[in-house]
XYZ file of N, CA and C in Angstrom:
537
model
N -24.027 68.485 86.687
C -22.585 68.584 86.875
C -22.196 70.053 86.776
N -21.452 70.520 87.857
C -21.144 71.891 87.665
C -19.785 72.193 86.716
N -19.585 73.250 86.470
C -18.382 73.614 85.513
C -16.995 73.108 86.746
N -16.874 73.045 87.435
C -15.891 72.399 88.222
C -15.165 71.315 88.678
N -16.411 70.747 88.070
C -16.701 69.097 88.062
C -16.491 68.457 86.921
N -16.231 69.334 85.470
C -16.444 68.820 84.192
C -15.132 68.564 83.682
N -14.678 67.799 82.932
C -13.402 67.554 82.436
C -13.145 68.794 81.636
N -11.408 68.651 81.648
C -10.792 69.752 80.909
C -11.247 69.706 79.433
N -11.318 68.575 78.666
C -11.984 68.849 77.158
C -12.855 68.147 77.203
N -13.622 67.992 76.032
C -14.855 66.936 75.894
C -14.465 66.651 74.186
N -15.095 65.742 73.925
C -14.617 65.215 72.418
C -16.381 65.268 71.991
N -16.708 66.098 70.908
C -17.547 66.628 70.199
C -17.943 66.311 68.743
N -18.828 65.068 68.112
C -18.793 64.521 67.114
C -19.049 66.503 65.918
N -18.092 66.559 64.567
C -18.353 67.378 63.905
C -19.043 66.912 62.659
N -19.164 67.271 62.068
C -19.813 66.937 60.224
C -19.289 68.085 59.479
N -18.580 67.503 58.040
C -17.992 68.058 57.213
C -19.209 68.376 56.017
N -18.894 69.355 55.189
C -19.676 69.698 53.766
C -20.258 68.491 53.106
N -19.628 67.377 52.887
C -19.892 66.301 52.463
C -20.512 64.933 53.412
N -21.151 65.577 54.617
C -21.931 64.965 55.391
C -20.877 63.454 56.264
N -19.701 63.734 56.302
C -18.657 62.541 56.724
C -18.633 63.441 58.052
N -17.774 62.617 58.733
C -16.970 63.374 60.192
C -15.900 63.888 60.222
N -15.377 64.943 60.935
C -14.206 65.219 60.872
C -12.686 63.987 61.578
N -11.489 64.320 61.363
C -10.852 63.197 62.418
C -10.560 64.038 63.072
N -9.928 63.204 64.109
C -9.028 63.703 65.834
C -7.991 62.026 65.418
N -6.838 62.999 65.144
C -5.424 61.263 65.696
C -6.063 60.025 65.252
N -6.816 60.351 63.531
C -6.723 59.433 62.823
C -8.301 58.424 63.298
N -9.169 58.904 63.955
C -9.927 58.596 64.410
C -11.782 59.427 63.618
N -12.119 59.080 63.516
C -13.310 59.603 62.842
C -14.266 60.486 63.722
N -15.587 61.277 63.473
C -16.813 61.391 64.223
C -15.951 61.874 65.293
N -15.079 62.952 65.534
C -15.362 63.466 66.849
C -13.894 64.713 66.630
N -13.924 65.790 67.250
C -13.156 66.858 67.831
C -12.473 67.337 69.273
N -11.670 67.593 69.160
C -11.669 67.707 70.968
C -11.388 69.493 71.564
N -12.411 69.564 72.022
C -12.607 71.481 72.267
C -11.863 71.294 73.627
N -11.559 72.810 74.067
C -11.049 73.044 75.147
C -12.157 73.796 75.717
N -13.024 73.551 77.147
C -13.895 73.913 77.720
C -13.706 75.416 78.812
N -12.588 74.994 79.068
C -11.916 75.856 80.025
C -10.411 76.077 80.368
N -9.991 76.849 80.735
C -8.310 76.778 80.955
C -7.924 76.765 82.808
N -7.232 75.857 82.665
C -7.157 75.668 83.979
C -5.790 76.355 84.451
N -6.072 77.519 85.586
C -4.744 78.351 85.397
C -3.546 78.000 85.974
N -2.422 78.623 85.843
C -1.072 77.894 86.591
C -1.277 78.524 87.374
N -0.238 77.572 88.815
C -0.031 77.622 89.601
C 0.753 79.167 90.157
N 0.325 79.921 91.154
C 0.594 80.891 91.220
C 2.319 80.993 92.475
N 2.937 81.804 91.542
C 3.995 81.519 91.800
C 5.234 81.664 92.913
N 6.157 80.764 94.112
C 6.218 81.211 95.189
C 7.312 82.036 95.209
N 6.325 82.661 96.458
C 7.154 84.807 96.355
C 7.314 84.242 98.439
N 7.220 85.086 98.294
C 7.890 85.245 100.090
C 6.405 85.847 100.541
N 6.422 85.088 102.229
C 4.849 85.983 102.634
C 5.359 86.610 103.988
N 5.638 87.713 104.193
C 5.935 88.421 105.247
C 5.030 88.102 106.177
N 3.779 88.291 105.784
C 2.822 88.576 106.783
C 2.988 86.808 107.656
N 3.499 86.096 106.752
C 3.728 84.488 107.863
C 4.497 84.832 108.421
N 5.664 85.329 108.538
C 6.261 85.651 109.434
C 6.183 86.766 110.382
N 5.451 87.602 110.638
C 4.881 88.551 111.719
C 4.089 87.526 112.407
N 3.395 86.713 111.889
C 2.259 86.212 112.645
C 3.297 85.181 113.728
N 3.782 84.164 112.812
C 5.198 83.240 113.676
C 5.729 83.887 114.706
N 6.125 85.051 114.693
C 6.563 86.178 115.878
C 5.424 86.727 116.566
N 4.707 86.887 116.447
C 3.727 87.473 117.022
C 3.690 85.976 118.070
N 3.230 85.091 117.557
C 3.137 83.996 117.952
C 3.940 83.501 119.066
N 5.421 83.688 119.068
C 6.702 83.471 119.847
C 6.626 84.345 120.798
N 6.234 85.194 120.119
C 6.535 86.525 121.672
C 5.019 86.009 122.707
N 4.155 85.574 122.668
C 3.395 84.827 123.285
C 3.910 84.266 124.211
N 4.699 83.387 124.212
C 5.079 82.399 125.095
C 5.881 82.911 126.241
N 6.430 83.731 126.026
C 6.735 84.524 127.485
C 6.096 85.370 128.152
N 4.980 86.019 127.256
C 3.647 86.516 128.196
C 2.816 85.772 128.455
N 2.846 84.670 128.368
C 2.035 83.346 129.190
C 2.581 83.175 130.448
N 3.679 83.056 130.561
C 4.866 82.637 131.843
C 4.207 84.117 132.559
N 4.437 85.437 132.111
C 3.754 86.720 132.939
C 2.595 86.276 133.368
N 2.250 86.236 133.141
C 0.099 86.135 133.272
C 0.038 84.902 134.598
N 0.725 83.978 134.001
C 0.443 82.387 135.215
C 0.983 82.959 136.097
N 2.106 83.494 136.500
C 2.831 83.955 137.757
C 2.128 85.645 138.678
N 1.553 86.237 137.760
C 0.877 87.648 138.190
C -0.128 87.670 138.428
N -1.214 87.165 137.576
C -3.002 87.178 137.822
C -3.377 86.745 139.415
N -4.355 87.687 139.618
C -5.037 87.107 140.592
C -5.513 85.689 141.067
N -5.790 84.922 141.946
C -6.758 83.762 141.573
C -8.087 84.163 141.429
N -8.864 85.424 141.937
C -9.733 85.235 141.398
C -9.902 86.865 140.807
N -11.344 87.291 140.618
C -11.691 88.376 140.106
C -12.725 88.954 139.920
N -13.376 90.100 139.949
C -14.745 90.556 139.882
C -14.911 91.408 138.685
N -16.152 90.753 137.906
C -16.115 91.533 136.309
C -17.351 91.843 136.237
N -17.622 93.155 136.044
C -19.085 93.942 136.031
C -19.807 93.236 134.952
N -19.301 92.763 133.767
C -20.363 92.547 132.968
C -20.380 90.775 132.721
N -20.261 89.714 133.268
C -19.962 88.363 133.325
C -21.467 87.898 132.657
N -22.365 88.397 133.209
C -23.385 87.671 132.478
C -23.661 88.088 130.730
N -22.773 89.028 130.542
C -23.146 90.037 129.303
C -21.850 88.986 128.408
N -20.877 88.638 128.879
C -19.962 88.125 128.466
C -19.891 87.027 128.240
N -21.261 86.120 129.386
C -21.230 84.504 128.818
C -22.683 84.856 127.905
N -23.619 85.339 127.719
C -24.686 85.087 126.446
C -24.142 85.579 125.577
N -23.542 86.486 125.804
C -22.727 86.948 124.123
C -21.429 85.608 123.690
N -21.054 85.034 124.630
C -20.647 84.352 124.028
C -21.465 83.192 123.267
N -22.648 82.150 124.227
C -23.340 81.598 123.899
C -24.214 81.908 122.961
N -24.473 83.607 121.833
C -25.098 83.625 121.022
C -24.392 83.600 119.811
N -22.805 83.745 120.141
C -21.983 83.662 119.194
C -22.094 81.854 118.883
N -22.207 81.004 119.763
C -22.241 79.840 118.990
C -23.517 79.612 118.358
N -24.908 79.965 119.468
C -25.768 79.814 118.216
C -25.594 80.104 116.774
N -25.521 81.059 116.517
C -25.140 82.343 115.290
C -24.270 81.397 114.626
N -22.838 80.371 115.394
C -22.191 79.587 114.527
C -23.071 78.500 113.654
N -23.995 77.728 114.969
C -24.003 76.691 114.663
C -25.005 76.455 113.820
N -26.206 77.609 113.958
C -26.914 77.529 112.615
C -26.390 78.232 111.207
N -25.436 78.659 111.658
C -24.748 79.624 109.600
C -24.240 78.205 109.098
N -24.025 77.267 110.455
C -22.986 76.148 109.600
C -23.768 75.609 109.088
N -25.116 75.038 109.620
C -25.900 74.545 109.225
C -26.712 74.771 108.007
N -26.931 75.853 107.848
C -27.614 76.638 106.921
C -26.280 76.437 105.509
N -25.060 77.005 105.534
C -24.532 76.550 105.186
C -23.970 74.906 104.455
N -24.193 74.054 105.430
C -24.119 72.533 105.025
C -25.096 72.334 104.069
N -26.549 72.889 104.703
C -27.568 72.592 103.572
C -27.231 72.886 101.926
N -26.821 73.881 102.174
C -26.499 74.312 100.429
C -25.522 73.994 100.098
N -24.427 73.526 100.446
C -23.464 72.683 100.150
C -22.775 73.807 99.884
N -21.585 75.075 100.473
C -22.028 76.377 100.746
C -20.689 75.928 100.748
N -19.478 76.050 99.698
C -17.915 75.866 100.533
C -17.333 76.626 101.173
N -18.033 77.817 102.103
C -17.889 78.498 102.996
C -18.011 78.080 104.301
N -18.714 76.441 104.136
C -19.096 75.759 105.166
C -17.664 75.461 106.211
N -17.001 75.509 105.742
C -15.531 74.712 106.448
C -15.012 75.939 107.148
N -15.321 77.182 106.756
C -15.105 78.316 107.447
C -15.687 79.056 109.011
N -16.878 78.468 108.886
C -18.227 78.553 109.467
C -17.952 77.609 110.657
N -17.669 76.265 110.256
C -17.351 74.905 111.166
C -16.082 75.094 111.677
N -15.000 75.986 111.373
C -14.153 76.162 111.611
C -14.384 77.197 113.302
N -14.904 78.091 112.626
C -14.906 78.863 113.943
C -16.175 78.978 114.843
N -16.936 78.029 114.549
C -17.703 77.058 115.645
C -17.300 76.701 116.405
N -16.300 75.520 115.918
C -15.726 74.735 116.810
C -14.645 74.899 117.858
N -14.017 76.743 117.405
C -13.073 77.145 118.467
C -13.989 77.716 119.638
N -15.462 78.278 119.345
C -15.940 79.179 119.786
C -16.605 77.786 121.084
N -16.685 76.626 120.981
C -17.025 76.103 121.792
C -16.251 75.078 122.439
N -14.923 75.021 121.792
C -14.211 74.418 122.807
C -13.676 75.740 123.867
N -13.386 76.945 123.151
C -13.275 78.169 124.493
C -14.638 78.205 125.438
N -15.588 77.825 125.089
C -16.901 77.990 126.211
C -16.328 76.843 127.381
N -16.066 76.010 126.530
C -15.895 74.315 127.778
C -14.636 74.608 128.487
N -13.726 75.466 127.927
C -12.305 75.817 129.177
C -12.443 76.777 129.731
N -13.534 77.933 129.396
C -13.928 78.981 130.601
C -14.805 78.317 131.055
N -15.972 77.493 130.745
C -16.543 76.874 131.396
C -16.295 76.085 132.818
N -15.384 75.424 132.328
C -14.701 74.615 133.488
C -13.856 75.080 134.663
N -12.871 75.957 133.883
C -11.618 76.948 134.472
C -12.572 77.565 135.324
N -13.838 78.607 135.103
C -14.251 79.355 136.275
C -15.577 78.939 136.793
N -15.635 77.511 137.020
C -16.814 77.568 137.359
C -16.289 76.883 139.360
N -17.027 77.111 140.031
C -16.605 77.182 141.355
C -17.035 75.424 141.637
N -16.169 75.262 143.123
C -15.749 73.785 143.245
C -17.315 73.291 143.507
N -17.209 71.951 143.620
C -18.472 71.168 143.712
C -19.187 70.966 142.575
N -20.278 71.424 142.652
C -21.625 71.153 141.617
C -21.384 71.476 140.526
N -21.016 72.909 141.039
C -20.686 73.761 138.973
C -19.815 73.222 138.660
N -18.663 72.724 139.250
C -17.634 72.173 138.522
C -18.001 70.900 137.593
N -18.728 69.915 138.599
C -19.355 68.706 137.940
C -20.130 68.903 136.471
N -21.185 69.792 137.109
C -21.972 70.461 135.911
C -21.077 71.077 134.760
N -19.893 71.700 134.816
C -19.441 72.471 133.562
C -18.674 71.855 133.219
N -18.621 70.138 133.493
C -17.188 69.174 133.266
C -18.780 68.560 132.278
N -19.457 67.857 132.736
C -20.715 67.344 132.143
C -21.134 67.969 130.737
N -21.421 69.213 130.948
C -21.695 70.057 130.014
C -20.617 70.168 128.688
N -19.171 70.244 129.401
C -17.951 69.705 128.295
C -17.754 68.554 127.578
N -18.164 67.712 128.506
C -17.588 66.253 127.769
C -19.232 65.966 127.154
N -19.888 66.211 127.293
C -21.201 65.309 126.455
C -22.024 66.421 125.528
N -21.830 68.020 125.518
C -22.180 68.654 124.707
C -21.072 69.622 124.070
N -20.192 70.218 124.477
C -19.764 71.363 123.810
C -18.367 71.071 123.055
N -17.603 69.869 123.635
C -16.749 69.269 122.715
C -16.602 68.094 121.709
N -18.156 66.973 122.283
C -18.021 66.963 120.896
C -18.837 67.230 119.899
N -19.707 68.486 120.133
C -19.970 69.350 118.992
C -19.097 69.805 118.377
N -17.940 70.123 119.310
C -16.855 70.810 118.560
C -15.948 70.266 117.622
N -16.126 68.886 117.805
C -15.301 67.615 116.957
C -15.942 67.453 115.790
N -17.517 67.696 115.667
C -18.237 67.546 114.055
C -17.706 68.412 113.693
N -17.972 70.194 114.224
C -17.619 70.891 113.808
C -16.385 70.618 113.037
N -15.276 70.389 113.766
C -13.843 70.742 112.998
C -13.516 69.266 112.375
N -14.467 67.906 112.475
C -14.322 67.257 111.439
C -15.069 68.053 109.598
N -16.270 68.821 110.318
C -17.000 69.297 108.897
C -16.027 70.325 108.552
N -15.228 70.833 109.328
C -14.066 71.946 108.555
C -12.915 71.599 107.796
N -12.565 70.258 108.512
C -11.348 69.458 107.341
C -11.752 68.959 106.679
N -13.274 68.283 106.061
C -13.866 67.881 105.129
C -14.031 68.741 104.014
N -14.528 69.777 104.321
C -14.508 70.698 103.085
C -13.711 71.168 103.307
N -12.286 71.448 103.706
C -11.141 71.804 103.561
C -10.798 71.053 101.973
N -10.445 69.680 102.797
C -9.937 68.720 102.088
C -11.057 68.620 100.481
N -12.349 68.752 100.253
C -12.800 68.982 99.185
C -12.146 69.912 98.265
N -12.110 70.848 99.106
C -11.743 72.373 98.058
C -10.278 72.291 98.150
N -9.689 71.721 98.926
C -8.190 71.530 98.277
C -7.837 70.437 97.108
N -8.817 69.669 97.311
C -8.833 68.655 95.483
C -9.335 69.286 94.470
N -9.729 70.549 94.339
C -10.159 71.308 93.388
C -11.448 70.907 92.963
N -12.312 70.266 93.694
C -13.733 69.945 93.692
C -14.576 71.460 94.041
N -15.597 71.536 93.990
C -16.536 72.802 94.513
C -16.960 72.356 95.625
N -16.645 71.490 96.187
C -17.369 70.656 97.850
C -18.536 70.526 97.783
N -19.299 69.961 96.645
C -20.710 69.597 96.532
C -20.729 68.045 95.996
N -19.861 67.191 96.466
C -19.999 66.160 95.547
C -20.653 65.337 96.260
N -20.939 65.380 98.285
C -21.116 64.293 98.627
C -22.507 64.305 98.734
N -23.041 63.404 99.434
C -24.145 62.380 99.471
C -24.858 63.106 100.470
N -24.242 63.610 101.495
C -24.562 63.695 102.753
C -24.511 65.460 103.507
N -23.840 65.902 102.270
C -23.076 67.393 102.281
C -22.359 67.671 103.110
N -21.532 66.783 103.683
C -20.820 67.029 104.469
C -19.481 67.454 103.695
């Protein structure tokens, strides 16, 4: 049992000079220690930085409306093959830290699964979005629906799992399965 896992006191049989027990509330054979202090709640202040991001966020939505109405339909990019293995090594790189991670029961894991799972649902919408009509299209619709999204669904189920662990104030090592 880790210290995280352990109750706030434990009740501790004592012995007095005269070989009897001490009481606790009239009760014999036992004490009750405090193991740890569990701290208060830290207290709410204002977070600026949520609100830059909320704006940052808003002002988005009208440079979306720019972009759909201006961009080219298509485009020529010198480095495309440099841009899809770097992307595809970025998920390797995810999908074994998560893994590696899960193994040790690592509550960094939900962090890891977290941005796995964006990194490959963006592969399956550039995937799809630029892949040319016919075959590739079939192929990078195939490739979406039976590998890269729902990998991406363990993924961001294993990210709200240990979310949801470490928001019960557990260490996210309790389950069976380490998930």
């Amino acid at each position: 049992m880790s210290v995280l896992e352990m109750p706030a006191t434990r009740i501790r049989p004592t012995a007095t000079a005269h070989g009897s027990t001490t009481t606790v509330h009239g009760s014999t054979g036992a004490e009750i220690i405090e193991l740890y202090a569990v701290p208060e709640p830290e207290p709410r202040r204002p977070r600026p930085l949520g609100y830059v991001l909320i704006a940052l966020g808003l002002a988005l939505i009208p440079w979306l409306f720019i972009l759909a109405t201006s961009l080219p339909a298509t485009a020529q990019a010198s480095h495309w093959s440099t841009a899809w293995v770097g992307l595809d090594a970025l998920e390797a790189v995810g999908l074994i830290g998560t893994g590696l991670l899960l193994r040790r029961r690592d509550h960094r894991r939900g962090i890891a699964a977290t941005a796995t799972a964006m990194l490959l649902v963006v592969d399956a919408w550039f995937d799809v979005t630029t892949a040319a009509p016919g075959a590739d299209v079939a192929s990078a619709l195939l490739m979406a629906a039976c590998l890269e999204l729902p990998l991406a669904a363990l993924c961001a189920v294993l990210a709200v799992r240990a979310s949801a662990r470490t928001n019960a104030g557990g260490a996210g090592n309790s389950s069976p399965a380490g998930v």
